[in-house]
Amino acid sequence: MRKAIVEFQAFAGLNITGELDRETAETMSLPRCGVRDKVGYATDSRSKRYALQGSRWRVKELSYKISKYPRNLNHEKVDVELAKAFQVWADQTDLVFKRKTKGQVHIEIRFEKGEHGDGDPFDGPGGTLAHAYFPVYGGDAHFDDAENWSIDSYRGTNLFQVAAHEFGHSLGLSHSDVKTALMAPFYRGYEPHFQLDIDDIQGIQALYGKKTHKTPMSNGDKTTTTTEAPVASGEDAELCNDASVDTLFNSAEGVTYAFKGEHYWKLTEEGLAAGYPRLISKSWQGLPSDIDAAFTYRNGKTYFFKGSLYWRYVGKKMDGDYPKQISEGFTGIPDNVDAALVWGGNGKIYFFKGSKFWRFDPSQKPPVKKTYPKPISNWEGIPDNLDAALQYTNGYTYFFKRGYYYRFNDRTFSVDTADPAFPRPAGFWWFGCKSAASGADTNSIPRDENENVSGGSRTVTRNFMLVIGVAILHLFAWSRSS
């Protein structure tokens, strides 16, 4: 009992007494953030401070979208409050936030009630107010729509303050044990003269550096940026007529490329960069067309696969004497693979071919365990015979097939639940084809005979909760981190 109370007091930034005193009991009853933090904080004499989750965005310009608004507030006022919440962090760094109303974004925001498809149901008024995912898990933020959200009022729950806290998680900050910090796990009420604690500032700057230039404040629902947004080149006839691709991959610099036949395109947040397509052979000299798969490993080198051969590049320069045989450099991996990616869940390399997949780990011998290959149906909802796969810069894993794509939730290990549902047309959502439909009629998607589309039965073990056999600490056990 005493140990559990001590851990809670350390977690909440309280005086550590080991006793269930009044301050401790009152803190237990406070509304709280729903992001799980590790139970068992240090209780020694170390300095209290912010905590970093370990992931961060690799770009400074981040987009967000409010997909579902709260029931009790004007939409335009919500736009303003959430823009202000992002600006709290932009004021201390060179981060820039841009609101979009459609298309792909880094951070999706929704107001939901109860169970809402992510395995973390809300609990009604009070209790858990909201939760957000760290960058490696996609950065999305969900707010409990059962709460009485308010603006500039002591009544209800202040939307701006809670949103600023949740967006801290979306940017990579864990909870702080400094109870005056915005990133403390408990909501302590409306503060009309709100400002970040020095602990919050040090935390966000540890992730993204100090501010080097001034950024204009957000005006209403549009956040003004200091640099021009990427300019799309307009619809590309080749990709918009047939959005299937050979492979997609992220470079070591964080740029996403799509390969198809002898051409490649550079992707932006809006669609395709101007000046594309270009010839693969002109930019990656020595690399053939019709690539099967590609990925960039954590050593910063990009690997391309075709037939029985593979090539390795540093940037766009071939790194040595290539091509080489897949059987030599990737022992245990078959020829003619369909797709490959480095999965963010564990940093291992995964290859897909037909109805099977292989996991490759160069740090172990042999690099492919005898238990592989395994059925792709283990990746619940992902079809066989893929065209491409990658982990995008927003932390999500994406799979592509015949012009459609699936967004995979690494937490639930299944295709994400969203509206429109997945699979979605890649032309509209990835390549800026405005004339394409945005949703998917799954009955019209071409499939292979006997193809797996629903996924197989599987057991997902979730090790999110530490069971504490003390009823009074139930709330503490549900204070969360990812």
CSV table of C-alpha atoms in Angstrom, one decimal:
chain,number,residue,atom,x,y,z
A,1,MET,CA,0.0,0.0,0.0
A,2,ARG,CA,2.7,2.5,1.0
A,3,LYS,CA,4.8,1.8,-2.0
A,4,ALA,CA,1.9,2.4,-4.4
A,5,ILE,CA,1.0,5.7,-2.7
A,6,VAL,CA,4.7,6.8,-2.9
A,7,GLU,CA,4.7,6.0,-6.6
A,8,PHE,CA,1.5,7.9,-7.2
A,9,GLN,CA,2.8,10.9,-5.3
A,10,ALA,CA,6.0,10.9,-7.3
A,11,PHE,CA,4.0,10.6,-10.5
A,12,ALA,CA,1.8,13.5,-9.6
A,13,GLY,CA,4.5,15.8,-8.4
A,14,LEU,CA,3.3,15.8,-4.8
A,15,ASN,CA,5.2,15.7,-1.5
A,16,ILE,CA,6.2,12.1,-1.0
A,17,THR,CA,4.8,11.0,2.4
A,18,GLY,CA,3.6,7.5,1.7
A,19,GLU,CA,0.4,8.5,3.4
A,20,LEU,CA,-3.0,8.9,1.8
A,21,ASP,CA,-3.2,12.5,2.9
A,22,ARG,CA,-5.8,15.1,1.8
A,23,GLU,CA,-3.6,16.5,-1.1
A,24,THR,CA,-3.1,13.0,-2.5
A,25,ALA,CA,-6.7,12.0,-2.2
A,26,GLU,CA,-7.8,15.3,-3.9
A,27,THR,CA,-5.3,14.8,-6.7
A,28,MET,CA,-6.6,11.3,-7.3
A,29,SER,CA,-10.1,12.7,-8.0
A,30,LEU,CA,-8.9,15.4,-10.5
A,31,PRO,CA,-9.8,15.1,-14.2
A,32,ARG,CA,-6.8,13.8,-16.0
A,33,CYS,CA,-5.2,13.2,-19.4
A,34,GLY,CA,-5.7,9.7,-20.8
A,35,VAL,CA,-2.2,9.2,-22.1
A,36,ARG,CA,-0.7,6.3,-20.2
A,37,ASP,CA,2.6,7.0,-18.4
A,38,LYS,CA,4.8,4.4,-16.9
A,39,VAL,CA,4.0,3.6,-13.4
A,40,GLY,CA,6.9,3.7,-11.0
A,41,TYR,CA,8.6,7.0,-11.1
A,42,ALA,CA,11.8,7.7,-9.4
A,43,THR,CA,11.3,8.8,-5.8
A,44,ASP,CA,14.8,9.7,-5.0
A,45,SER,CA,16.2,13.2,-4.8
A,46,ARG,CA,16.6,13.7,-8.6
A,47,SER,CA,15.4,17.0,-10.0
A,48,LYS,CA,11.8,17.0,-11.1
A,49,ARG,CA,11.5,17.6,-14.8
A,50,TYR,CA,9.8,17.0,-18.1
A,51,ALA,CA,10.0,13.6,-19.8
A,52,LEU,CA,10.5,12.7,-23.5
A,53,GLN,CA,8.6,9.8,-25.0
A,54,GLY,CA,11.4,9.1,-27.4
A,55,SER,CA,9.9,9.9,-30.8
A,56,ARG,CA,9.6,13.2,-32.6
A,57,TRP,CA,8.5,14.5,-36.0
A,58,ARG,CA,11.3,14.8,-38.6
A,59,VAL,CA,9.7,17.9,-40.2
A,60,LYS,CA,9.1,21.3,-38.8
A,61,GLU,CA,5.9,22.1,-40.8
A,62,LEU,CA,3.1,20.0,-39.5
A,63,SER,CA,-0.5,19.8,-40.7
A,64,TYR,CA,-3.6,19.0,-38.7
A,65,LYS,CA,-7.3,18.4,-39.4
A,66,ILE,CA,-10.4,18.6,-37.2
A,67,SER,CA,-12.3,15.6,-38.5
A,68,LYS,CA,-15.1,15.7,-35.9
A,69,TYR,CA,-16.1,18.8,-33.8
A,70,PRO,CA,-17.6,18.9,-30.3
A,71,ARG,CA,-21.3,19.0,-30.0
A,72,ASN,CA,-21.6,22.1,-27.8
A,73,LEU,CA,-19.2,24.6,-29.4
A,74,ASN,CA,-19.2,26.8,-32.5
A,75,HIS,CA,-16.9,25.3,-35.1
A,76,GLU,CA,-15.1,28.5,-35.9
A,77,LYS,CA,-14.4,29.1,-32.2
A,78,VAL,CA,-13.0,25.6,-31.9
A,79,ASP,CA,-10.8,26.3,-34.9
A,80,VAL,CA,-9.4,29.4,-33.1
A,81,GLU,CA,-8.8,27.7,-29.8
A,82,LEU,CA,-7.0,24.7,-31.3
A,83,ALA,CA,-4.9,27.0,-33.4
A,84,LYS,CA,-3.9,28.9,-30.2
A,85,ALA,CA,-3.1,25.5,-28.5
A,86,PHE,CA,-0.7,24.6,-31.3
A,87,GLN,CA,0.8,28.1,-31.2
A,88,VAL,CA,1.8,27.6,-27.6
A,89,TRP,CA,4.4,25.2,-28.9
A,90,ALA,CA,5.2,27.1,-32.1
A,91,ASP,CA,6.1,30.2,-29.9
A,92,GLN,CA,9.0,28.2,-28.3
A,93,THR,CA,10.3,26.4,-31.4
A,94,ASP,CA,10.5,26.7,-35.2
A,95,LEU,CA,7.5,24.4,-35.6
A,96,VAL,CA,4.8,25.7,-37.9
A,97,PHE,CA,1.2,24.3,-37.8
A,98,LYS,CA,-1.2,24.5,-40.7
A,99,ARG,CA,-4.8,23.5,-40.6
A,100,LYS,CA,-6.3,21.5,-43.5
A,101,THR,CA,-9.9,20.6,-44.1
A,102,LYS,CA,-9.2,17.5,-46.2
A,103,GLY,CA,-6.5,15.1,-47.4
A,104,GLN,CA,-3.6,13.6,-45.4
A,105,VAL,CA,-2.4,15.4,-42.3
A,106,HIS,CA,0.2,14.7,-39.6
A,107,ILE,CA,-2.3,15.1,-36.7
A,108,GLU,CA,-6.0,14.3,-36.9
A,109,ILE,CA,-8.3,15.7,-34.2
A,110,ARG,CA,-11.6,14.2,-33.2
A,111,PHE,CA,-14.2,14.7,-30.5
A,112,GLU,CA,-15.7,11.3,-29.6
A,113,LYS,CA,-17.8,9.6,-26.9
A,114,GLY,CA,-17.2,6.2,-25.3
A,115,GLU,CA,-15.7,3.5,-27.5
A,116,HIS,CA,-14.5,5.2,-30.7
A,117,GLY,CA,-12.4,2.7,-32.5
A,118,ASP,CA,-8.9,3.0,-31.0
A,119,GLY,CA,-9.3,0.6,-28.0
A,120,ASP,CA,-9.2,3.4,-25.5
A,121,PRO,CA,-12.9,4.3,-24.7
A,122,PHE,CA,-13.8,7.5,-22.9
A,123,ASP,CA,-15.5,7.4,-19.6
A,124,GLY,CA,-18.0,10.2,-19.7
A,125,PRO,CA,-17.9,13.6,-17.9
A,126,GLY,CA,-14.9,13.9,-15.5
A,127,GLY,CA,-12.2,11.3,-15.3
A,128,THR,CA,-10.3,11.0,-18.6
A,129,LEU,CA,-10.7,14.2,-20.7
A,130,ALA,CA,-8.7,13.3,-23.8
A,131,HIS,CA,-5.8,11.3,-25.1
A,132,ALA,CA,-3.2,11.7,-27.8
A,133,TYR,CA,-0.7,9.5,-29.6
A,134,PHE,CA,3.0,10.2,-29.7
A,135,PRO,CA,4.6,10.9,-33.2
A,136,VAL,CA,5.7,7.2,-33.6
A,137,TYR,CA,2.0,6.2,-33.3
A,138,GLY,CA,0.7,8.9,-35.6
A,139,GLY,CA,0.2,12.0,-33.4
A,140,ASP,CA,-3.7,12.0,-33.4
A,141,ALA,CA,-5.6,13.6,-30.6
A,142,HIS,CA,-9.0,12.5,-29.3
A,143,PHE,CA,-11.2,14.5,-26.9
A,144,ASP,CA,-14.1,13.2,-24.9
A,145,ASP,CA,-17.2,14.8,-26.3
A,146,ALA,CA,-19.2,14.0,-23.1
A,147,GLU,CA,-17.2,16.7,-21.4
A,148,ASN,CA,-18.6,20.2,-21.1
A,149,TRP,CA,-15.9,22.0,-23.1
A,150,SER,CA,-15.7,25.7,-22.6
A,151,ILE,CA,-13.8,28.8,-23.9
A,152,ASP,CA,-12.5,31.5,-21.6
A,153,SER,CA,-14.7,30.4,-18.7
A,154,TYR,CA,-14.3,28.9,-15.2
A,155,ARG,CA,-17.3,26.7,-16.0
A,156,GLY,CA,-16.7,23.4,-17.7
A,157,THR,CA,-13.4,22.2,-19.0
A,158,ASN,CA,-11.2,24.6,-20.8
A,159,LEU,CA,-10.6,23.4,-24.4
A,160,PHE,CA,-7.5,25.5,-25.1
A,161,GLN,CA,-5.6,24.3,-22.0
A,162,VAL,CA,-6.4,20.6,-22.5
A,163,ALA,CA,-5.7,20.8,-26.2
A,164,ALA,CA,-2.3,22.4,-25.6
A,165,HIS,CA,-1.5,19.6,-23.2
A,166,GLU,CA,-2.6,16.8,-25.7
A,167,PHE,CA,-0.7,18.4,-28.5
A,168,GLY,CA,2.4,18.2,-26.3
A,169,HIS,CA,2.0,14.5,-26.4
A,170,SER,CA,1.4,14.6,-30.2
A,171,LEU,CA,4.8,16.3,-30.5
A,172,GLY,CA,6.6,13.7,-28.3
A,173,LEU,CA,6.4,15.0,-24.7
A,174,SER,CA,5.4,12.6,-21.9
A,175,HIS,CA,3.9,13.7,-18.6
A,176,SER,CA,6.0,15.9,-16.3
A,177,ASP,CA,6.2,15.4,-12.6
A,178,VAL,CA,6.4,19.2,-12.1
A,179,LYS,CA,2.8,19.9,-11.0
A,180,THR,CA,2.8,23.5,-12.3
A,181,ALA,CA,3.8,22.3,-15.8
A,182,LEU,CA,1.2,22.1,-18.6
A,183,MET,CA,2.4,18.5,-19.2
A,184,ALA,CA,1.5,17.5,-15.6
A,185,PRO,CA,-1.1,14.7,-16.0
A,186,PHE,CA,-3.9,16.3,-14.1
A,187,TYR,CA,-6.2,19.1,-15.1
A,188,ARG,CA,-6.3,21.8,-12.4
A,189,GLY,CA,-8.9,24.2,-13.8
A,190,TYR,CA,-9.1,27.2,-16.0
A,191,GLU,CA,-6.1,29.7,-15.9
A,192,PRO,CA,-7.1,33.0,-17.5
A,193,HIS,CA,-3.4,34.1,-17.7
A,194,PHE,CA,-2.0,30.8,-18.9
A,195,GLN,CA,1.6,30.5,-19.8
A,196,LEU,CA,4.0,27.6,-20.2
A,197,ASP,CA,6.1,26.5,-17.3
A,198,ILE,CA,9.9,26.6,-17.9
A,199,ASP,CA,9.8,22.8,-17.6
A,200,ASP,CA,7.4,22.6,-20.7
A,201,ILE,CA,9.7,25.0,-22.6
A,202,GLN,CA,12.8,23.0,-21.9
A,203,GLY,CA,11.0,19.8,-22.8
A,204,ILE,CA,9.8,20.9,-26.2
A,205,GLN,CA,13.1,22.6,-27.0
A,206,ALA,CA,14.9,19.3,-26.2
A,207,LEU,CA,13.0,17.8,-29.0
A,208,TYR,CA,12.9,20.5,-31.6
A,209,GLY,CA,15.5,23.1,-30.6
A,210,LYS,CA,15.1,26.7,-29.6
A,211,LYS,CA,13.2,29.2,-31.8
A,212,THR,CA,15.5,30.9,-34.4
A,213,HIS,CA,12.9,33.1,-36.1
A,214,LYS,CA,9.6,34.7,-35.3
A,215,THR,CA,6.4,33.2,-36.6
A,216,PRO,CA,3.2,35.2,-37.1
A,217,MET,CA,0.4,34.2,-34.9
A,218,SER,CA,-2.5,32.1,-36.3
A,219,ASN,CA,-5.4,34.2,-37.6
A,220,GLY,CA,-8.6,32.3,-37.1
A,221,ASP,CA,-8.7,29.0,-38.8
A,222,LYS,CA,-5.6,29.6,-40.9
A,223,THR,CA,-2.1,29.4,-39.4
A,224,THR,CA,0.3,31.8,-41.2
A,225,THR,CA,3.7,30.2,-42.0
A,226,THR,CA,7.0,31.8,-42.7
A,227,THR,CA,7.7,29.6,-45.7
A,228,GLU,CA,5.6,28.7,-48.7
A,229,ALA,CA,3.8,25.4,-48.6
A,230,PRO,CA,4.9,22.8,-51.1
A,231,VAL,CA,3.3,23.5,-54.4
A,232,ALA,CA,1.6,20.6,-56.1
A,233,SER,CA,2.2,20.2,-59.8
A,234,GLY,CA,-1.4,19.6,-60.7
A,235,GLU,CA,-2.9,16.2,-61.6
A,236,ASP,CA,-0.5,13.7,-63.1
A,237,ALA,CA,-2.2,11.8,-66.0
A,238,GLU,CA,-0.2,8.6,-65.4
A,239,LEU,CA,-0.9,8.3,-61.7
A,240,CYS,CA,-4.4,9.7,-61.8
A,241,ASN,CA,-5.5,7.3,-64.5
A,242,ASP,CA,-3.9,4.3,-62.7
A,243,ALA,CA,-2.7,5.0,-59.1
A,244,SER,CA,-1.0,1.7,-58.8
A,245,VAL,CA,2.8,2.0,-58.1
A,246,ASP,CA,5.8,-0.3,-58.0
A,247,THR,CA,7.1,0.9,-54.7
A,248,LEU,CA,7.1,3.9,-52.3
A,249,PHE,CA,9.9,4.7,-49.8
A,250,ASN,CA,11.2,7.5,-47.5
A,251,SER,CA,14.7,8.7,-48.1
A,252,ALA,CA,17.1,9.3,-45.3
A,253,GLU,CA,16.3,13.0,-45.5
A,254,GLY,CA,12.6,12.2,-45.0
A,255,VAL,CA,11.4,12.7,-48.6
A,256,THR,CA,8.8,10.3,-49.9
A,257,TYR,CA,9.2,8.9,-53.4
A,258,ALA,CA,6.9,6.8,-55.6
A,259,PHE,CA,8.3,4.6,-58.3
A,260,LYS,CA,6.4,3.3,-61.3
A,261,GLY,CA,7.9,1.8,-64.4
A,262,GLU,CA,10.8,4.0,-65.5
A,263,HIS,CA,9.5,7.1,-63.7
A,264,TYR,CA,9.5,8.4,-60.1
A,265,TRP,CA,7.6,11.2,-58.3
A,266,LYS,CA,8.4,13.2,-55.2
A,267,LEU,CA,5.4,13.4,-52.8
A,268,THR,CA,4.4,16.5,-50.7
A,269,GLU,CA,1.7,17.1,-48.2
A,270,GLU,CA,-0.5,18.4,-51.0
A,271,GLY,CA,0.2,15.7,-53.5
A,272,LEU,CA,3.0,15.7,-56.0
A,273,ALA,CA,5.9,18.2,-56.2
A,274,ALA,CA,6.3,20.3,-59.3
A,275,GLY,CA,8.6,19.0,-62.1
A,276,TYR,CA,7.7,15.4,-61.9
A,277,PRO,CA,7.7,12.6,-63.1
A,278,ARG,CA,11.4,12.1,-63.7
A,279,LEU,CA,13.4,9.2,-65.0
A,280,ILE,CA,14.7,6.8,-62.3
A,281,SER,CA,17.9,6.1,-64.4
A,282,LYS,CA,18.8,9.8,-64.5
A,283,SER,CA,18.6,10.3,-60.7
A,284,TRP,CA,19.7,6.9,-59.4
A,285,GLN,CA,22.3,6.0,-62.0
A,286,GLY,CA,22.7,2.2,-62.4
A,287,LEU,CA,19.2,1.5,-61.0
A,288,PRO,CA,16.8,-0.3,-63.4
A,289,SER,CA,13.1,0.4,-63.9
A,290,ASP,CA,10.2,-1.7,-62.6
A,291,ILE,CA,11.5,-1.9,-59.1
A,292,ASP,CA,9.8,-4.5,-56.8
A,293,ALA,CA,10.4,-2.9,-53.4
A,294,ALA,CA,12.5,-0.4,-51.6
A,295,PHE,CA,13.2,0.9,-48.1
A,296,THR,CA,15.7,3.1,-46.2
A,297,TYR,CA,17.3,1.5,-43.2
A,298,ARG,CA,18.4,3.1,-40.0
A,299,ASN,CA,22.0,3.3,-41.3
A,300,GLY,CA,20.7,5.9,-43.8
A,301,LYS,CA,21.1,3.7,-46.8
A,302,THR,CA,18.4,2.9,-49.3
A,303,TYR,CA,17.9,-0.6,-50.6
A,304,PHE,CA,16.2,-1.4,-53.9
A,305,PHE,CA,15.0,-4.9,-55.0
A,306,LYS,CA,14.2,-6.4,-58.4
A,307,GLY,CA,13.9,-10.0,-59.3
A,308,SER,CA,16.9,-11.8,-57.6
A,309,LEU,CA,19.0,-8.7,-57.2
A,310,TYR,CA,19.3,-5.7,-54.9
A,311,TRP,CA,21.1,-2.4,-55.0
A,312,ARG,CA,22.3,-0.1,-52.1
A,313,TYR,CA,22.4,3.7,-52.4
A,314,VAL,CA,23.5,6.6,-50.2
A,315,GLY,CA,21.2,9.3,-51.3
A,316,LYS,CA,21.1,8.9,-55.0
A,317,LYS,CA,24.7,7.6,-55.3
A,318,MET,CA,25.3,3.8,-55.6
A,319,ASP,CA,27.2,2.6,-52.5
A,320,GLY,CA,29.8,0.2,-53.9
A,321,ASP,CA,29.7,-2.7,-56.3
A,322,TYR,CA,26.0,-3.4,-57.1
A,323,PRO,CA,23.8,-5.2,-57.9
A,324,LYS,CA,24.2,-8.2,-55.7
A,325,GLN,CA,22.1,-11.4,-55.2
A,326,ILE,CA,19.3,-11.2,-52.6
A,327,SER,CA,20.3,-14.7,-51.5
A,328,GLU,CA,23.7,-13.4,-50.5
A,329,GLY,CA,22.9,-10.1,-48.8
A,330,PHE,CA,19.5,-11.0,-47.4
A,331,THR,CA,19.8,-14.7,-46.6
A,332,GLY,CA,16.4,-16.3,-46.1
A,333,ILE,CA,14.5,-13.7,-48.2
A,334,PRO,CA,13.0,-15.0,-51.6
A,335,ASP,CA,13.4,-13.4,-55.0
A,336,ASN,CA,10.7,-11.3,-56.6
A,337,VAL,CA,9.3,-9.8,-53.5
A,338,ASP,CA,6.2,-7.6,-53.6
A,339,ALA,CA,6.9,-5.1,-50.9
A,340,ALA,CA,9.3,-4.3,-48.1
A,341,LEU,CA,9.4,-1.8,-45.1
A,342,VAL,CA,11.2,-1.1,-41.9
A,343,TRP,CA,8.4,-1.4,-39.3
A,344,GLY,CA,8.3,1.2,-36.6
A,345,GLY,CA,7.0,-1.3,-34.1
A,346,ASN,CA,10.3,-2.9,-33.6
A,347,GLY,CA,12.7,-1.5,-36.3
A,348,LYS,CA,12.9,-4.8,-38.1
A,349,ILE,CA,12.8,-5.3,-41.9
A,350,TYR,CA,9.7,-7.0,-43.3
A,351,PHE,CA,9.4,-8.5,-46.8
A,352,PHE,CA,6.1,-9.4,-48.4
A,353,LYS,CA,5.4,-11.8,-51.3
A,354,GLY,CA,2.1,-13.4,-52.3
A,355,SER,CA,0.3,-14.5,-49.2
A,356,LYS,CA,3.4,-14.6,-46.9
A,357,PHE,CA,5.8,-12.3,-45.1
A,358,TRP,CA,9.3,-12.6,-43.7
A,359,ARG,CA,11.0,-10.7,-40.9
A,360,PHE,CA,14.7,-9.9,-41.4
A,361,ASP,CA,16.9,-8.9,-38.5
A,362,PRO,CA,20.6,-8.3,-39.5
A,363,SER,CA,21.7,-8.3,-35.9
A,364,GLN,CA,20.7,-12.0,-35.3
A,365,LYS,CA,22.0,-15.3,-36.8
A,366,PRO,CA,20.3,-16.5,-38.9
A,367,PRO,CA,18.7,-13.1,-39.8
A,368,VAL,CA,15.4,-14.9,-40.6
A,369,LYS,CA,14.0,-17.2,-38.0
A,370,LYS,CA,12.9,-20.7,-38.9
A,371,THR,CA,9.3,-19.8,-38.0
A,372,TYR,CA,9.1,-17.7,-41.2
A,373,PRO,CA,7.4,-17.2,-43.6
A,374,LYS,CA,4.1,-16.5,-41.9
A,375,PRO,CA,0.7,-15.6,-43.5
A,376,ILE,CA,0.0,-12.0,-44.3
A,377,SER,CA,-3.3,-12.5,-42.7
A,378,ASN,CA,-1.4,-12.0,-39.4
A,379,TRP,CA,-1.5,-8.3,-40.4
A,380,GLU,CA,-5.2,-8.1,-39.8
A,381,GLY,CA,-7.1,-6.6,-42.8
A,382,ILE,CA,-4.1,-6.4,-45.2
A,383,PRO,CA,-4.5,-8.3,-48.5
A,384,ASP,CA,-2.2,-10.7,-50.2
A,385,ASN,CA,-0.1,-9.8,-53.3
A,386,LEU,CA,0.8,-6.2,-52.3
A,387,ASP,CA,2.3,-3.6,-54.5
A,388,ALA,CA,4.1,-1.5,-51.9
A,389,ALA,CA,4.4,-0.7,-48.2
A,390,LEU,CA,6.1,1.9,-46.1
A,391,GLN,CA,6.1,3.6,-42.8
A,392,TYR,CA,5.3,7.2,-43.5
A,393,THR,CA,6.8,10.2,-41.7
A,394,ASN,CA,3.6,10.5,-39.5
A,395,GLY,CA,4.4,7.2,-37.9
A,396,TYR,CA,1.7,5.2,-39.6
A,397,THR,CA,2.3,2.1,-41.7
A,398,TYR,CA,0.7,2.0,-45.1
A,399,PHE,CA,0.1,-0.8,-47.6
A,400,PHE,CA,-0.8,-0.3,-51.3
A,401,LYS,CA,-2.5,-2.5,-53.8
A,402,ARG,CA,-3.9,-1.8,-57.3
A,403,GLY,CA,-4.4,1.9,-56.7
A,404,TYR,CA,-5.8,1.6,-53.2
A,405,TYR,CA,-4.1,1.9,-49.8
A,406,TYR,CA,-4.6,0.7,-46.2
A,407,ARG,CA,-3.6,2.5,-43.1
A,408,PHE,CA,-2.4,0.1,-40.5
A,409,ASN,CA,-2.7,0.8,-36.8
A,410,ASP,CA,0.5,-0.5,-35.1
A,411,ARG,CA,-1.1,-0.4,-31.7
A,412,THR,CA,-4.0,-2.7,-32.5
A,413,PHE,CA,-2.1,-4.5,-35.3
A,414,SER,CA,-5.0,-4.2,-37.7
A,415,VAL,CA,-6.2,-1.9,-40.4
A,416,ASP,CA,-7.4,1.4,-38.9
A,417,THR,CA,-11.0,2.3,-38.4
A,418,ALA,CA,-11.9,5.6,-40.1
A,419,ASP,CA,-14.4,7.4,-42.3
A,420,PRO,CA,-14.1,7.0,-45.3
A,421,ALA,CA,-13.1,3.4,-44.6
A,422,PHE,CA,-10.0,1.7,-45.8
A,423,PRO,CA,-8.9,0.8,-48.4
A,424,ARG,CA,-9.1,4.3,-49.9
A,425,PRO,CA,-8.1,5.5,-53.4
A,426,ALA,CA,-4.4,6.4,-53.5
A,427,GLY,CA,-4.9,8.8,-56.3
A,428,PHE,CA,-7.0,11.2,-54.2
A,429,TRP,CA,-5.3,10.8,-50.9
A,430,TRP,CA,-1.7,10.5,-51.9
A,431,PHE,CA,-1.2,11.9,-55.4
A,432,GLY,CA,-3.4,15.0,-55.5
A,433,CYS,CA,-5.9,13.6,-58.0
A,434,LYS,CA,-8.8,15.9,-57.1
A,435,SER,CA,-11.0,14.4,-59.8
A,436,ALA,CA,-10.7,11.0,-58.1
A,437,ALA,CA,-13.2,9.8,-55.5
A,438,SER,CA,-12.1,10.2,-51.9
A,439,GLY,CA,-13.8,7.2,-50.5
A,440,ALA,CA,-13.7,3.5,-51.4
A,441,ASP,CA,-16.4,1.3,-52.7
A,442,THR,CA,-14.9,-1.9,-51.5
A,443,ASN,CA,-17.2,-4.0,-53.8
A,444,SER,CA,-15.5,-2.4,-56.8
A,445,ILE,CA,-11.9,-3.0,-55.8
A,446,PRO,CA,-10.3,-5.7,-58.0
A,447,ARG,CA,-9.2,-8.7,-56.0
A,448,ASP,CA,-7.3,-11.8,-56.7
A,449,GLU,CA,-9.2,-15.1,-56.6
A,450,ASN,CA,-9.2,-16.6,-53.1
A,451,GLU,CA,-7.4,-13.5,-51.8
A,452,ASN,CA,-7.3,-12.7,-48.1
A,453,VAL,CA,-9.0,-9.4,-47.4
A,454,SER,CA,-10.4,-9.8,-43.9
A,455,GLY,CA,-7.4,-11.1,-42.0
A,456,GLY,CA,-7.1,-14.2,-40.0
A,457,SER,CA,-7.8,-14.9,-36.4
A,458,ARG,CA,-5.0,-13.7,-34.1
A,459,THR,CA,-4.3,-12.9,-30.5
A,460,VAL,CA,-3.3,-9.4,-29.7
A,461,THR,CA,-1.6,-9.1,-26.3
A,462,ARG,CA,-1.9,-5.6,-24.8
A,463,ASN,CA,0.4,-5.0,-22.0
A,464,PHE,CA,-0.9,-1.5,-21.3
A,465,MET,CA,-2.0,-1.8,-17.6
A,466,LEU,CA,-0.1,-2.4,-14.5
A,467,VAL,CA,-2.4,-4.2,-12.1
A,468,ILE,CA,-2.3,-2.7,-8.7
A,469,GLY,CA,-4.3,-4.5,-6.0
A,470,VAL,CA,-5.3,-1.3,-4.3
A,471,ALA,CA,-8.6,0.1,-5.2
A,472,ILE,CA,-7.8,3.7,-4.2
A,473,LEU,CA,-5.1,3.7,-6.9
A,474,HIS,CA,-7.3,2.6,-9.8
A,475,LEU,CA,-7.2,6.1,-11.3
A,476,PHE,CA,-3.4,6.1,-11.1
A,477,ALA,CA,-3.1,2.9,-13.0
A,478,TRP,CA,-5.0,4.3,-15.8
A,479,SER,CA,-2.9,7.5,-16.2
A,480,ARG,CA,-1.3,6.6,-19.5
A,481,SER,CA,1.8,6.8,-21.7
A,482,SER,CA,2.6,5.2,-25.0
